[in-house]
mmCIF file of C-alpha atoms and ligand atoms in Angstrom:
data_model
loop_
_atom_site.group_PDB
_atom_site.id
_atom_site.type_symbol
_atom_site.label_atom_id
_atom_site.label_comp_id
_atom_site.label_asym_id
_atom_site.label_seq_id
_atom_site.Cartn_x
_atom_site.Cartn_y
_atom_site.Cartn_z
ATOM 1 C CA MET A 1 -1.087 -8.879 -21.518
ATOM 2 C CA SER A 2 0.776 -5.736 -20.367
ATOM 3 C CA ILE A 3 -0.230 -3.943 -17.198
ATOM 4 C CA LEU A 4 1.426 -0.630 -16.373
ATOM 5 C CA VAL A 5 2.445 -0.517 -12.703
ATOM 6 C CA THR A 6 3.228 2.991 -11.443
ATOM 7 C CA GLY A 7 5.345 2.890 -8.283
ATOM 8 C CA GLY A 8 6.161 -0.742 -9.080
ATOM 9 C CA ALA A 9 9.616 -0.574 -7.430
ATOM 10 C CA GLY A 10 8.010 0.172 -4.051
ATOM 11 C CA PHE A 11 6.820 -2.122 -1.253
ATOM 12 C CA ILE A 12 3.329 -3.065 -2.447
ATOM 13 C CA GLY A 13 4.088 -2.561 -6.156
ATOM 14 C CA SER A 14 7.011 -5.014 -6.136
ATOM 15 C CA HIS A 15 4.918 -7.746 -4.501
ATOM 16 C CA THR A 16 2.070 -7.058 -6.951
ATOM 17 C CA CYS A 17 4.460 -7.398 -9.921
ATOM 18 C CA VAL A 18 5.469 -10.865 -8.676
ATOM 19 C CA GLU A 19 1.809 -11.913 -8.477
ATOM 20 C CA LEU A 20 1.025 -10.361 -11.881
ATOM 21 C CA ILE A 21 3.783 -12.454 -13.422
ATOM 22 C CA ASN A 22 2.601 -15.561 -11.538
ATOM 23 C CA SER A 23 -0.855 -14.921 -13.030
ATOM 24 C CA GLY A 24 0.478 -14.645 -16.590
ATOM 25 C CA TYR A 25 0.497 -10.838 -16.969
ATOM 26 C CA GLU A 26 3.423 -8.716 -18.100
ATOM 27 C CA PRO A 27 4.020 -5.829 -15.698
ATOM 28 C CA ILE A 28 5.683 -2.709 -17.039
ATOM 29 C CA ILE A 29 7.039 -0.507 -14.240
ATOM 30 C CA ILE A 30 7.197 3.264 -14.090
ATOM 31 C CA ASP A 31 8.910 4.647 -10.975
ATOM 32 C CA ASN A 32 11.000 7.747 -10.278
ATOM 33 C CA LEU A 33 12.749 5.847 -7.455
ATOM 34 C CA CYS A 34 12.104 8.698 -4.993
ATOM 35 C CA ASN A 35 11.283 6.144 -2.308
ATOM 36 C CA SER A 36 12.720 2.912 -3.680
ATOM 37 C CA LYS A 37 15.715 1.357 -5.431
ATOM 38 C CA SER A 38 15.959 -0.394 -8.789
ATOM 39 C CA GLU A 39 17.423 -3.375 -6.872
ATOM 40 C CA SER A 40 13.828 -4.307 -5.965
ATOM 41 C CA ILE A 41 13.121 -4.834 -9.677
ATOM 42 C CA LYS A 42 16.174 -7.133 -9.997
ATOM 43 C CA ARG A 43 14.836 -9.094 -7.049
ATOM 44 C CA ILE A 44 11.398 -9.482 -8.700
ATOM 45 C CA GLU A 45 13.284 -10.832 -11.733
ATOM 46 C CA GLU A 46 15.216 -13.270 -9.496
ATOM 47 C CA ILE A 47 12.004 -14.500 -7.845
ATOM 48 C CA THR A 48 10.061 -14.929 -11.096
ATOM 49 C CA GLY A 49 12.816 -15.661 -13.628
ATOM 50 C CA LYS A 50 11.232 -13.067 -15.954
ATOM 51 C CA ARG A 51 12.704 -9.809 -17.285
ATOM 52 C CA ILE A 52 10.745 -6.669 -16.453
ATOM 53 C CA LYS A 53 10.519 -3.532 -18.579
ATOM 54 C CA PHE A 54 11.304 -0.541 -16.364
ATOM 55 C CA TYR A 55 11.023 3.148 -17.115
ATOM 56 C CA GLU A 56 12.645 5.538 -14.602
ATOM 57 C CA CYS A 57 9.970 8.161 -15.066
ATOM 58 C CA ASP A 58 7.908 10.553 -12.995
ATOM 59 C CA ILE A 59 4.132 10.257 -13.294
ATOM 60 C CA ARG A 60 4.008 14.068 -13.588
ATOM 61 C CA ASP A 61 6.148 13.847 -16.770
ATOM 62 C CA ARG A 62 3.454 13.830 -19.497
ATOM 63 C CA ALA A 63 5.909 13.368 -22.370
ATOM 64 C CA GLY A 64 7.548 10.472 -20.538
ATOM 65 C CA LEU A 65 4.175 8.828 -19.978
ATOM 66 C CA ASP A 66 3.163 9.317 -23.648
ATOM 67 C CA ARG A 67 6.331 7.504 -24.670
ATOM 68 C CA VAL A 68 5.567 4.577 -22.385
ATOM 69 C CA PHE A 69 2.042 4.263 -23.805
ATOM 70 C CA ALA A 70 3.328 4.638 -27.385
ATOM 71 C CA GLU A 71 5.987 1.933 -26.955
ATOM 72 C CA ASN A 72 3.703 -0.638 -25.323
ATOM 73 C CA CYS A 73 0.261 -2.055 -25.708
ATOM 74 C CA ILE A 74 -0.984 -1.374 -22.184
ATOM 75 C CA GLU A 75 -4.353 -2.878 -21.234
ATOM 76 C CA ALA A 76 -4.715 -1.440 -17.706
ATOM 77 C CA VAL A 77 -2.861 0.559 -15.076
ATOM 78 C CA ILE A 78 -2.284 -0.234 -11.400
ATOM 79 C CA HIS A 79 -1.482 3.108 -9.817
ATOM 80 C CA PHE A 80 0.709 2.836 -6.701
ATOM 81 C CA ALA A 81 3.012 5.818 -7.282
ATOM 82 C CA GLY A 82 2.661 8.339 -4.504
ATOM 83 C CA LEU A 83 4.227 9.765 -1.410
ATOM 84 C CA LYS A 84 2.977 8.212 1.842
ATOM 85 C CA CYS A 85 4.746 9.725 4.844
ATOM 86 C CA VAL A 86 2.097 11.311 7.106
ATOM 87 C CA PRO A 87 4.411 13.651 9.134
ATOM 88 C CA GLU A 88 6.176 14.815 5.964
ATOM 89 C CA SER A 89 2.794 15.560 4.367
ATOM 90 C CA ILE A 90 2.005 17.870 7.291
ATOM 91 C CA SER A 91 5.289 19.786 6.926
ATOM 92 C CA GLU A 92 5.323 19.775 3.088
ATOM 93 C CA PRO A 93 1.680 19.663 1.953
ATOM 94 C CA LEU A 94 2.309 21.159 -1.506
ATOM 95 C CA LYS A 95 4.774 18.390 -2.294
ATOM 96 C CA TYR A 96 2.017 15.863 -1.522
ATOM 97 C CA TYR A 97 -0.751 17.623 -3.403
ATOM 98 C CA ASP A 98 1.534 18.069 -6.436
ATOM 99 C CA ASN A 99 2.972 14.571 -6.453
ATOM 100 C CA ASN A 100 -0.086 12.520 -5.513
ATOM 101 C CA ILE A 101 -3.005 14.521 -6.967
ATOM 102 C CA GLY A 102 -1.143 16.340 -9.754
ATOM 103 C CA GLY A 103 0.587 13.053 -10.704
ATOM 104 C CA THR A 104 -2.692 11.161 -10.868
ATOM 105 C CA VAL A 105 -4.296 13.855 -13.052
ATOM 106 C CA THR A 106 -1.344 13.762 -15.460
ATOM 107 C CA LEU A 107 -1.455 9.970 -15.521
ATOM 108 C CA CYS A 108 -5.185 9.940 -16.315
ATOM 109 C CA GLU A 109 -4.685 12.498 -19.095
ATOM 110 C CA ALA A 110 -2.011 10.341 -20.651
ATOM 111 C CA MET A 111 -4.200 7.223 -20.287
ATOM 112 C CA LYS A 112 -7.143 9.018 -21.930
ATOM 113 C CA ALA A 113 -4.936 10.184 -24.823
ATOM 114 C CA ALA A 114 -3.696 6.604 -25.289
ATOM 115 C CA GLY A 115 -7.217 5.144 -25.090
ATOM 116 C CA CYS A 116 -6.382 3.110 -21.972
ATOM 117 C CA LYS A 117 -9.244 3.731 -19.523
ATOM 118 C CA LYS A 118 -8.811 1.002 -16.954
ATOM 119 C CA ILE A 119 -7.264 1.877 -13.589
ATOM 120 C CA VAL A 120 -6.831 0.288 -10.191
ATOM 121 C CA PHE A 121 -5.915 2.831 -7.524
ATOM 122 C CA SER A 122 -4.149 2.516 -4.117
ATOM 123 C CA SER A 123 -6.416 4.241 -1.691
ATOM 124 C CA SER A 124 -6.354 3.895 2.068
ATOM 125 C CA ALA A 125 -8.546 3.247 5.090
ATOM 126 C CA THR A 126 -7.545 6.772 6.116
ATOM 127 C CA VAL A 127 -10.446 8.064 3.911
ATOM 128 C CA TYR A 128 -12.933 6.765 6.529
ATOM 129 C CA GLY A 129 -11.649 9.412 8.949
ATOM 130 C CA SER A 130 -12.101 9.078 12.694
ATOM 131 C CA GLU A 131 -15.893 9.219 13.049
ATOM 132 C CA ASN A 132 -16.942 5.898 11.481
ATOM 133 C CA PRO A 133 -16.961 2.902 13.837
ATOM 134 C CA SER A 134 -15.132 -0.290 12.894
ATOM 135 C CA PRO A 135 -15.736 -2.603 11.155
ATOM 136 C CA LEU A 136 -15.529 -0.069 8.316
ATOM 137 C CA ARG A 137 -17.733 -0.652 5.290
ATOM 138 C CA GLU A 138 -17.497 0.885 1.809
ATOM 139 C CA ASP A 139 -21.005 2.331 2.079
ATOM 140 C CA MET A 140 -20.050 4.482 5.078
ATOM 141 C CA PRO A 141 -19.517 8.153 4.376
ATOM 142 C CA GLU A 142 -15.906 9.249 3.913
ATOM 143 C CA GLY A 143 -14.657 10.995 7.040
ATOM 144 C CA LYS A 144 -12.632 14.081 7.757
ATOM 145 C CA THR A 145 -9.008 13.375 6.999
ATOM 146 C CA THR A 146 -6.463 14.455 9.620
ATOM 147 C CA ASN A 147 -3.428 15.113 7.407
ATOM 148 C CA PRO A 148 -2.583 16.127 3.802
ATOM 149 C CA TYR A 149 -1.536 12.573 2.885
ATOM 150 C CA GLY A 150 -5.029 11.344 3.778
ATOM 151 C CA THR A 151 -6.597 14.267 1.951
ATOM 152 C CA THR A 152 -4.723 13.353 -1.250
ATOM 153 C CA LYS A 153 -6.224 9.837 -1.103
ATOM 154 C CA LEU A 154 -9.737 11.234 -0.567
ATOM 155 C CA TYR A 155 -9.358 13.730 -3.413
ATOM 156 C CA ILE A 156 -7.872 11.227 -5.839
ATOM 157 C CA GLU A 157 -10.869 8.988 -5.176
ATOM 158 C CA LYS A 158 -13.098 11.967 -6.046
ATOM 159 C CA VAL A 159 -11.065 12.719 -9.196
ATOM 160 C CA LEU A 160 -11.448 9.134 -10.402
ATOM 161 C CA LYS A 161 -15.153 8.990 -9.540
ATOM 162 C CA ASP A 162 -15.758 12.263 -11.448
ATOM 163 C CA LEU A 163 -13.765 10.946 -14.371
ATOM 164 C CA TYR A 164 -15.985 7.853 -14.545
ATOM 165 C CA ALA A 165 -19.149 10.016 -14.174
ATOM 166 C CA SER A 166 -17.990 12.093 -17.134
ATOM 167 C CA ASP A 167 -17.258 9.098 -19.319
ATOM 168 C CA ASN A 168 -18.765 5.711 -18.467
ATOM 169 C CA SER A 169 -16.347 3.847 -20.678
ATOM 170 C CA TRP A 170 -13.734 4.177 -17.884
ATOM 171 C CA SER A 171 -13.202 1.293 -15.522
ATOM 172 C CA VAL A 172 -12.043 2.360 -12.065
ATOM 173 C CA CYS A 173 -11.348 0.277 -9.020
ATOM 174 C CA LEU A 174 -10.528 2.056 -5.758
ATOM 175 C CA LEU A 175 -8.788 -0.215 -3.248
ATOM 176 C CA ARG A 176 -8.756 0.931 0.348
ATOM 177 C CA TYR A 177 -5.835 -0.753 2.073
ATOM 178 C CA PHE A 178 -5.748 -1.329 5.782
ATOM 179 C CA ASN A 179 -2.221 -1.940 7.253
ATOM 180 C CA PRO A 180 0.000 -3.876 4.849
ATOM 181 C CA ILE A 181 2.935 -5.721 6.447
ATOM 182 C CA GLY A 182 4.861 -8.956 5.825
ATOM 183 C CA ALA A 183 6.998 -9.769 2.805
ATOM 184 C CA HIS A 184 7.439 -12.316 0.028
ATOM 185 C CA LYS A 185 8.339 -15.792 1.315
ATOM 186 C CA SER A 186 11.709 -15.716 -0.418
ATOM 187 C CA GLY A 187 12.893 -12.873 1.861
ATOM 188 C CA LYS A 188 14.165 -11.104 -1.276
ATOM 189 C CA ILE A 189 11.644 -8.268 -1.372
ATOM 190 C CA GLY A 190 10.038 -6.335 1.459
ATOM 191 C CA GLU A 191 9.435 -2.888 2.937
ATOM 192 C CA ASP A 192 12.561 -0.727 2.866
ATOM 193 C CA PRO A 193 11.761 2.577 4.604
ATOM 194 C CA LYS A 194 14.243 5.459 4.365
ATOM 195 C CA GLY A 195 15.550 6.608 7.761
ATOM 196 C CA ILE A 196 13.650 5.840 10.969
ATOM 197 C CA PRO A 197 10.375 4.095 10.137
ATOM 198 C CA ASN A 198 7.064 5.759 10.990
ATOM 199 C CA ASN A 199 4.963 2.600 10.773
ATOM 200 C CA LEU A 200 4.757 0.026 13.501
ATOM 201 C CA VAL A 201 6.034 -3.204 11.934
ATOM 202 C CA PRO A 202 9.136 -1.764 10.166
ATOM 203 C CA TYR A 203 9.976 -0.113 13.514
ATOM 204 C CA VAL A 204 9.461 -3.331 15.484
ATOM 205 C CA SER A 205 11.608 -5.252 12.907
ATOM 206 C CA GLN A 206 14.472 -2.789 13.364
ATOM 207 C CA VAL A 207 14.268 -3.109 17.151
ATOM 208 C CA ALA A 208 14.353 -6.935 16.819
ATOM 209 C CA VAL A 209 17.364 -6.827 14.497
ATOM 210 C CA GLY A 210 19.211 -4.441 16.874
ATOM 211 C CA LYS A 211 19.187 -1.285 14.719
ATOM 212 C CA LEU A 212 16.868 0.573 17.095
ATOM 213 C CA ASP A 213 16.940 0.293 20.875
ATOM 214 C CA HIS A 214 13.242 0.123 21.719
ATOM 215 C CA LEU A 215 9.736 0.742 20.436
ATOM 216 C CA ASN A 216 7.665 3.643 21.701
ATOM 217 C CA VAL A 217 4.147 2.305 22.140
ATOM 218 C CA CYS A 218 2.110 5.400 21.291
ATOM 219 C CA GLY A 219 -0.571 5.386 23.982
ATOM 220 C CA ASN A 220 -1.894 2.661 26.294
ATOM 221 C CA ASP A 221 -5.067 4.508 27.369
ATOM 222 C CA TYR A 222 -7.233 3.920 24.298
ATOM 223 C CA PRO A 223 -10.643 2.237 24.751
ATOM 224 C CA THR A 224 -9.276 -1.106 23.448
ATOM 225 C CA PRO A 225 -8.752 -4.440 25.237
ATOM 226 C CA ASP A 226 -5.155 -3.651 26.315
ATOM 227 C CA GLY A 227 -5.281 0.132 25.853
ATOM 228 C CA THR A 228 -3.066 0.232 22.728
ATOM 229 C CA GLY A 229 -4.198 1.043 19.198
ATOM 230 C CA VAL A 230 -5.918 -1.683 17.220
ATOM 231 C CA ARG A 231 -5.369 -2.101 13.447
ATOM 232 C CA ASP A 232 -6.236 -4.489 10.641
ATOM 233 C CA TYR A 233 -2.807 -5.800 9.530
ATOM 234 C CA ILE A 234 -2.815 -7.517 6.158
ATOM 235 C CA HIS A 235 -0.100 -9.620 4.513
ATOM 236 C CA VAL A 236 1.299 -7.776 1.525
ATOM 237 C CA VAL A 237 1.005 -10.949 -0.612
ATOM 238 C CA ASP A 238 -2.718 -11.174 0.169
ATOM 239 C CA LEU A 239 -2.962 -7.508 -0.734
ATOM 240 C CA ALA A 240 -1.095 -8.104 -3.985
ATOM 241 C CA LEU A 241 -3.481 -10.949 -4.867
ATOM 242 C CA GLY A 242 -6.390 -8.528 -4.300
ATOM 243 C CA HIS A 243 -4.918 -6.413 -7.088
ATOM 244 C CA ILE A 244 -4.976 -9.342 -9.475
ATOM 245 C CA LYS A 245 -8.720 -9.742 -8.833
ATOM 246 C CA ALA A 246 -9.218 -5.980 -9.282
ATOM 247 C CA VAL A 247 -7.308 -6.037 -12.582
ATOM 248 C CA GLU A 248 -9.495 -8.903 -13.785
ATOM 249 C CA LYS A 249 -12.550 -6.815 -12.930
ATOM 250 C CA VAL A 250 -11.423 -3.635 -14.703
ATOM 251 C CA LEU A 251 -10.389 -5.677 -17.760
ATOM 252 C CA LYS A 252 -13.813 -7.327 -17.852
ATOM 253 C CA GLU A 253 -16.229 -4.434 -17.399
ATOM 254 C CA SER A 254 -16.474 -0.647 -17.116
ATOM 255 C CA GLY A 255 -17.689 0.927 -13.883
ATOM 256 C CA CYS A 256 -16.409 2.513 -10.715
ATOM 257 C CA SER A 257 -16.153 0.430 -7.554
ATOM 258 C CA THR A 258 -14.543 0.641 -4.120
ATOM 259 C CA TYR A 259 -13.245 -2.235 -2.027
ATOM 260 C CA ASN A 260 -11.669 -2.597 1.373
ATOM 261 C CA LEU A 261 -8.597 -4.815 1.343
ATOM 262 C CA GLY A 262 -8.222 -5.979 4.911
ATOM 263 C CA THR A 263 -8.604 -9.129 6.986
ATOM 264 C CA GLY A 264 -11.481 -7.948 9.159
ATOM 265 C CA LYS A 265 -9.449 -8.725 12.302
ATOM 266 C CA GLY A 266 -7.970 -6.157 14.663
ATOM 267 C CA TYR A 267 -4.696 -6.596 16.573
ATOM 268 C CA SER A 268 -3.298 -4.243 19.191
ATOM 269 C CA VAL A 269 0.254 -2.836 19.223
ATOM 270 C CA LEU A 270 1.120 -5.234 22.070
ATOM 271 C CA ASP A 271 -0.382 -8.209 20.136
ATOM 272 C CA VAL A 272 1.953 -7.335 17.263
ATOM 273 C CA VAL A 273 4.928 -7.033 19.615
ATOM 274 C CA LYS A 274 4.190 -10.487 21.030
ATOM 275 C CA ALA A 275 3.639 -12.067 17.622
ATOM 276 C CA PHE A 276 6.892 -10.540 16.364
ATOM 277 C CA GLU A 277 8.864 -11.783 19.361
ATOM 278 C CA LYS A 278 7.534 -15.274 18.750
ATOM 279 C CA ALA A 279 8.316 -15.164 15.034
ATOM 280 C CA SER A 280 11.830 -13.768 15.461
ATOM 281 C CA GLY A 281 12.874 -15.399 18.712
ATOM 282 C CA ARG A 282 14.117 -11.926 19.711
ATOM 283 C CA GLU A 283 13.004 -9.604 22.460
ATOM 284 C CA VAL A 284 11.263 -6.413 21.309
ATOM 285 C CA LYS A 285 11.911 -3.845 24.056
ATOM 286 C CA TYR A 286 9.255 -1.191 24.391
ATOM 287 C CA VAL A 287 8.263 1.754 26.546
ATOM 288 C CA ILE A 288 4.831 3.345 26.833
ATOM 289 C CA ALA A 289 4.898 6.780 25.225
ATOM 290 C CA PRO A 290 2.261 9.491 24.675
ATOM 291 C CA ARG A 291 -0.405 9.046 21.989
ATOM 292 C CA ARG A 292 0.615 10.040 18.452
ATOM 293 C CA PRO A 293 -1.383 13.033 17.227
ATOM 294 C CA GLY A 294 -4.002 12.085 14.623
ATOM 295 C CA ASP A 295 -4.160 8.414 15.685
ATOM 296 C CA ILE A 296 -7.469 6.708 16.317
ATOM 297 C CA ALA A 297 -8.102 3.911 18.814
ATOM 298 C CA THR A 298 -9.419 1.221 16.472
ATOM 299 C CA CYS A 299 -9.494 0.699 12.718
ATOM 300 C CA TYR A 300 -10.421 -2.551 10.993
ATOM 301 C CA SER A 301 -12.323 -3.529 7.916
ATOM 302 C CA ASP A 302 -15.419 -5.325 6.929
ATOM 303 C CA PRO A 303 -13.850 -7.197 3.973
ATOM 304 C CA SER A 304 -17.049 -8.943 2.839
ATOM 305 C CA LYS A 305 -17.670 -6.810 -0.289
ATOM 306 C CA ALA A 306 -14.341 -7.831 -1.828
ATOM 307 C CA LYS A 307 -15.105 -11.454 -1.044
ATOM 308 C CA ALA A 308 -18.588 -11.295 -2.565
ATOM 309 C CA GLU A 309 -17.735 -9.272 -5.684
ATOM 310 C CA LEU A 310 -14.027 -9.965 -6.387
ATOM 311 C CA GLY A 311 -13.878 -13.483 -4.960
ATOM 312 C CA TRP A 312 -10.921 -12.379 -2.828
ATOM 313 C CA GLU A 313 -10.153 -12.769 0.836
ATOM 314 C CA ALA A 314 -6.999 -12.493 2.923
ATOM 315 C CA VAL A 315 -5.841 -15.861 4.174
ATOM 316 C CA ARG A 316 -2.478 -15.204 5.864
ATOM 317 C CA GLY A 317 -2.542 -14.686 9.636
ATOM 318 C CA ILE A 318 -0.574 -12.431 11.943
ATOM 319 C CA GLU A 319 2.036 -15.156 12.719
ATOM 320 C CA GLU A 320 2.844 -15.564 9.030
ATOM 321 C CA MET A 321 2.947 -11.792 8.540
ATOM 322 C CA CYS A 322 5.515 -11.444 11.349
ATOM 323 C CA GLU A 323 7.555 -14.476 10.225
ATOM 324 C CA ASP A 324 7.780 -13.102 6.667
ATOM 325 C CA SER A 325 8.597 -9.549 7.834
ATOM 326 C CA TRP A 326 11.335 -11.001 10.034
ATOM 327 C CA ARG A 327 12.788 -13.126 7.214
ATOM 328 C CA TRP A 328 13.058 -10.049 4.977
ATOM 329 C CA GLN A 329 14.488 -7.892 7.807
ATOM 330 C CA SER A 330 17.058 -10.458 8.989
ATOM 331 C CA GLN A 331 18.214 -11.351 5.461
ATOM 332 C CA ASN A 332 18.449 -7.645 4.516
ATOM 333 C CA PRO A 333 19.275 -5.750 7.725
ATOM 334 C CA ASN A 334 20.114 -2.635 5.741
ATOM 335 C CA GLY A 335 17.342 -2.964 3.152
ATOM 336 C CA TYR A 336 18.158 -3.303 -0.574
HETATM 337 P P1 NAD B 1 6.339 2.921 -1.540
HETATM 338 O O1 NAD B 1 6.842 4.262 -1.198
HETATM 339 O O2 NAD B 1 7.163 1.733 -1.174
HETATM 340 O O3 NAD B 1 5.985 2.841 -3.120
HETATM 341 C C1 NAD B 1 5.552 3.963 -3.833
HETATM 342 C C2 NAD B 1 6.454 4.060 -5.059
HETATM 343 O O4 NAD B 1 6.048 5.148 -5.856
HETATM 344 C C3 NAD B 1 7.922 4.271 -4.712
HETATM 345 O O5 NAD B 1 8.716 3.304 -5.389
HETATM 346 C C4 NAD B 1 8.217 5.690 -5.222
HETATM 347 O O6 NAD B 1 9.559 5.821 -5.674
HETATM 348 C C5 NAD B 1 7.197 5.828 -6.347
HETATM 349 N N1 NAD B 1 6.793 7.224 -6.637
HETATM 350 C C6 NAD B 1 6.361 8.156 -5.771
HETATM 351 N N2 NAD B 1 6.050 9.302 -6.436
HETATM 352 C C7 NAD B 1 6.293 9.059 -7.755
HETATM 353 C C8 NAD B 1 6.185 9.839 -8.926
HETATM 354 N N3 NAD B 1 5.793 11.118 -8.882
HETATM 355 N N4 NAD B 1 6.473 9.276 -10.108
HETATM 356 C C9 NAD B 1 6.899 7.978 -10.177
HETATM 357 N N5 NAD B 1 7.044 7.210 -9.085
HETATM 358 C C10 NAD B 1 6.762 7.744 -7.876
HETATM 359 O O7 NAD B 1 4.871 2.780 -0.876
HETATM 360 P P2 NAD B 1 3.923 1.530 -0.761
HETATM 361 O O8 NAD B 1 3.806 1.190 0.686
HETATM 362 O O9 NAD B 1 4.296 0.484 -1.712
HETATM 363 O O10 NAD B 1 2.543 2.219 -1.164
HETATM 364 C C11 NAD B 1 2.061 2.133 -2.496
HETATM 365 C C12 NAD B 1 0.798 2.949 -2.576
HETATM 366 O O11 NAD B 1 -0.169 2.450 -1.633
HETATM 367 C C13 NAD B 1 0.961 4.439 -2.244
HETATM 368 O O12 NAD B 1 0.133 5.196 -3.072
HETATM 369 C C14 NAD B 1 0.463 4.527 -0.808
HETATM 370 O O13 NAD B 1 0.014 5.807 -0.488
HETATM 371 C C15 NAD B 1 -0.641 3.501 -0.824
HETATM 372 N N6 NAD B 1 -0.929 2.980 0.516
HETATM 373 C C16 NAD B 1 0.087 2.421 1.274
HETATM 374 C C17 NAD B 1 -0.179 1.950 2.550
HETATM 375 C C18 NAD B 1 0.899 1.358 3.388
HETATM 376 O O14 NAD B 1 0.708 1.170 4.580
HETATM 377 N N7 NAD B 1 2.056 1.000 2.828
HETATM 378 C C19 NAD B 1 -1.470 2.060 3.051
HETATM 379 C C20 NAD B 1 -2.475 2.585 2.266
HETATM 380 C C21 NAD B 1 -2.201 3.093 0.997
HETATM 381 C C1 UD1 B 2 -0.440 5.190 9.204
HETATM 382 C C2 UD1 B 2 -1.077 6.492 8.762
HETATM 383 C C3 UD1 B 2 -2.033 6.225 7.605
HETATM 384 C C4 UD1 B 2 -1.312 5.521 6.474
HETATM 385 C C5 UD1 B 2 -0.636 4.264 6.986
HETATM 386 C C6 UD1 B 2 0.236 3.638 5.941
HETATM 387 C C7 UD1 B 2 -1.055 8.011 10.658
HETATM 388 C C8 UD1 B 2 -1.890 8.727 11.651
HETATM 389 N N1 UD1 B 2 -1.703 7.137 9.854
HETATM 390 O O1 UD1 B 2 -1.512 4.314 9.635
HETATM 391 O O2 UD1 B 2 -2.594 7.437 7.160
HETATM 392 O O3 UD1 B 2 -2.235 5.173 5.451
HETATM 393 O O4 UD1 B 2 0.197 4.581 8.130
HETATM 394 O O5 UD1 B 2 1.356 4.427 5.643
HETATM 395 O O6 UD1 B 2 0.144 8.197 10.592
HETATM 396 N N2 UD1 B 2 2.585 2.769 16.667
HETATM 397 C C9 UD1 B 2 3.314 2.774 17.844
HETATM 398 N N3 UD1 B 2 4.638 3.096 17.756
HETATM 399 C C10 UD1 B 2 5.272 3.413 16.575
HETATM 400 C C11 UD1 B 2 4.484 3.391 15.385
HETATM 401 C C12 UD1 B 2 3.142 3.088 15.481
HETATM 402 O O7 UD1 B 2 2.801 2.493 18.912
HETATM 403 O O8 UD1 B 2 6.462 3.683 16.570
HETATM 404 C C13 UD1 B 2 1.146 2.409 16.742
HETATM 405 C C14 UD1 B 2 0.211 3.494 16.256
HETATM 406 O O9 UD1 B 2 -0.148 4.359 17.308
HETATM 407 C C15 UD1 B 2 -0.980 2.638 15.750
HETATM 408 C C16 UD1 B 2 -0.301 1.344 15.256
HETATM 409 O O10 UD1 B 2 0.963 1.297 15.898
HETATM 410 O O11 UD1 B 2 -1.840 2.307 16.803
HETATM 411 C C17 UD1 B 2 -0.116 1.287 13.738
HETATM 412 O O12 UD1 B 2 0.599 2.455 13.324
HETATM 413 P P1 UD1 B 2 1.127 2.623 11.803
HETATM 414 O O13 UD1 B 2 1.857 1.401 11.413
HETATM 415 O O14 UD1 B 2 1.877 3.934 11.722
HETATM 416 O O15 UD1 B 2 -0.185 2.682 10.922
HETATM 417 P P2 UD1 B 2 -1.494 3.636 11.050
HETATM 418 O O16 UD1 B 2 -1.343 4.638 12.063
HETATM 419 O O17 UD1 B 2 -2.652 2.716 11.140
#
């Protein structure tokens, strides 16, 4: 059964393609490679021993999408394609609104025209904003987003909810990710950020491997046990497996549902530094720096809805996440 994976060459998409193949599905990838390399697709093929159909195509290219739907019998779409750099979204908001929201609208139009009305979407915990207390639950109101990237996720959720409200034959699953880290056990695929990483674990990995001198710990005066920010880190393979459950759900029934994909556990920046040092056997030098604008003290999920309704829960712990991130980083010090 063919599943279209937009953004399938990227970090989460590539891991999800491996798990789709392991579960007997045939992923078809669309990616414009603006934040990835086709080498990741070769690596998925190496891991799984299966060939993957790949279209180098932008999700805003309606004619390109129509061709992909015409040439394949696509049962459902997992929609990862999007830009995700928070500081860039602040300096170039139009690029984010066009790519993320415009791209999703074009994708949905092409899906509707092709009669494929089943979609799983990559949303983010960022839609809870800063006012809701953790653990965050799906029935809490969405918060005020603090940057255009977050606003695109909130609006895309609204677009997809409105689409379902207008036509109940759609099947929509909105997945709110917490902080995906880690990599496939083989060390062949992982997160490959361009330039200096913004996110914690890619930064820590590059300090450990010697590419960066030290980590700036952004604030140690938060109301948390050690004063540093607390997040719900989730292994990317657990996250990928959550998508398999979500695909099964959209294939089975129409509806519109929202799920947190997190572990329910919070770790501080210094907990992550310690776990990474243990996993890598390397020192991770750090200095305490000012808070990063827009950051909140604590963010972790209540993952019980996904367990109850999808039969999914994250099982990989922080040690395994750091070991697998380190294996990918040390085997591929310069990425793909
Ligand atoms: P990624 O950048 O590694 O993957 C996204 C992929 O989409 C890339 O391969 C990129 O080339 C492709 N892409 C972007 N715009 C496109 C377009 N217009 N047409 C075709 N392809 C396009 O990012 P990721 O970490 O794998 O994230 C996947 C999705 O999950 C994104 O939507 C992201 O916003 C969301 N998300 C990620 C995180 C995270 O921490 N990584 C957290 C919450 C949500
Ligand atoms: C960030 C984004 C979020 C996005 C997610 C995935 C912001 C405000 N939020 O989440 O919208 O969905 O990435 O792309 O950018 N930290 C340091 N030093 C660093 C980097 C991070 O101390 O060099 C700290 C942060 O202050 C935070 C924690 O590490 O407490 C995690 O940061 P990060 O990995 O960037 O994720 P989020 O901020 O949770």
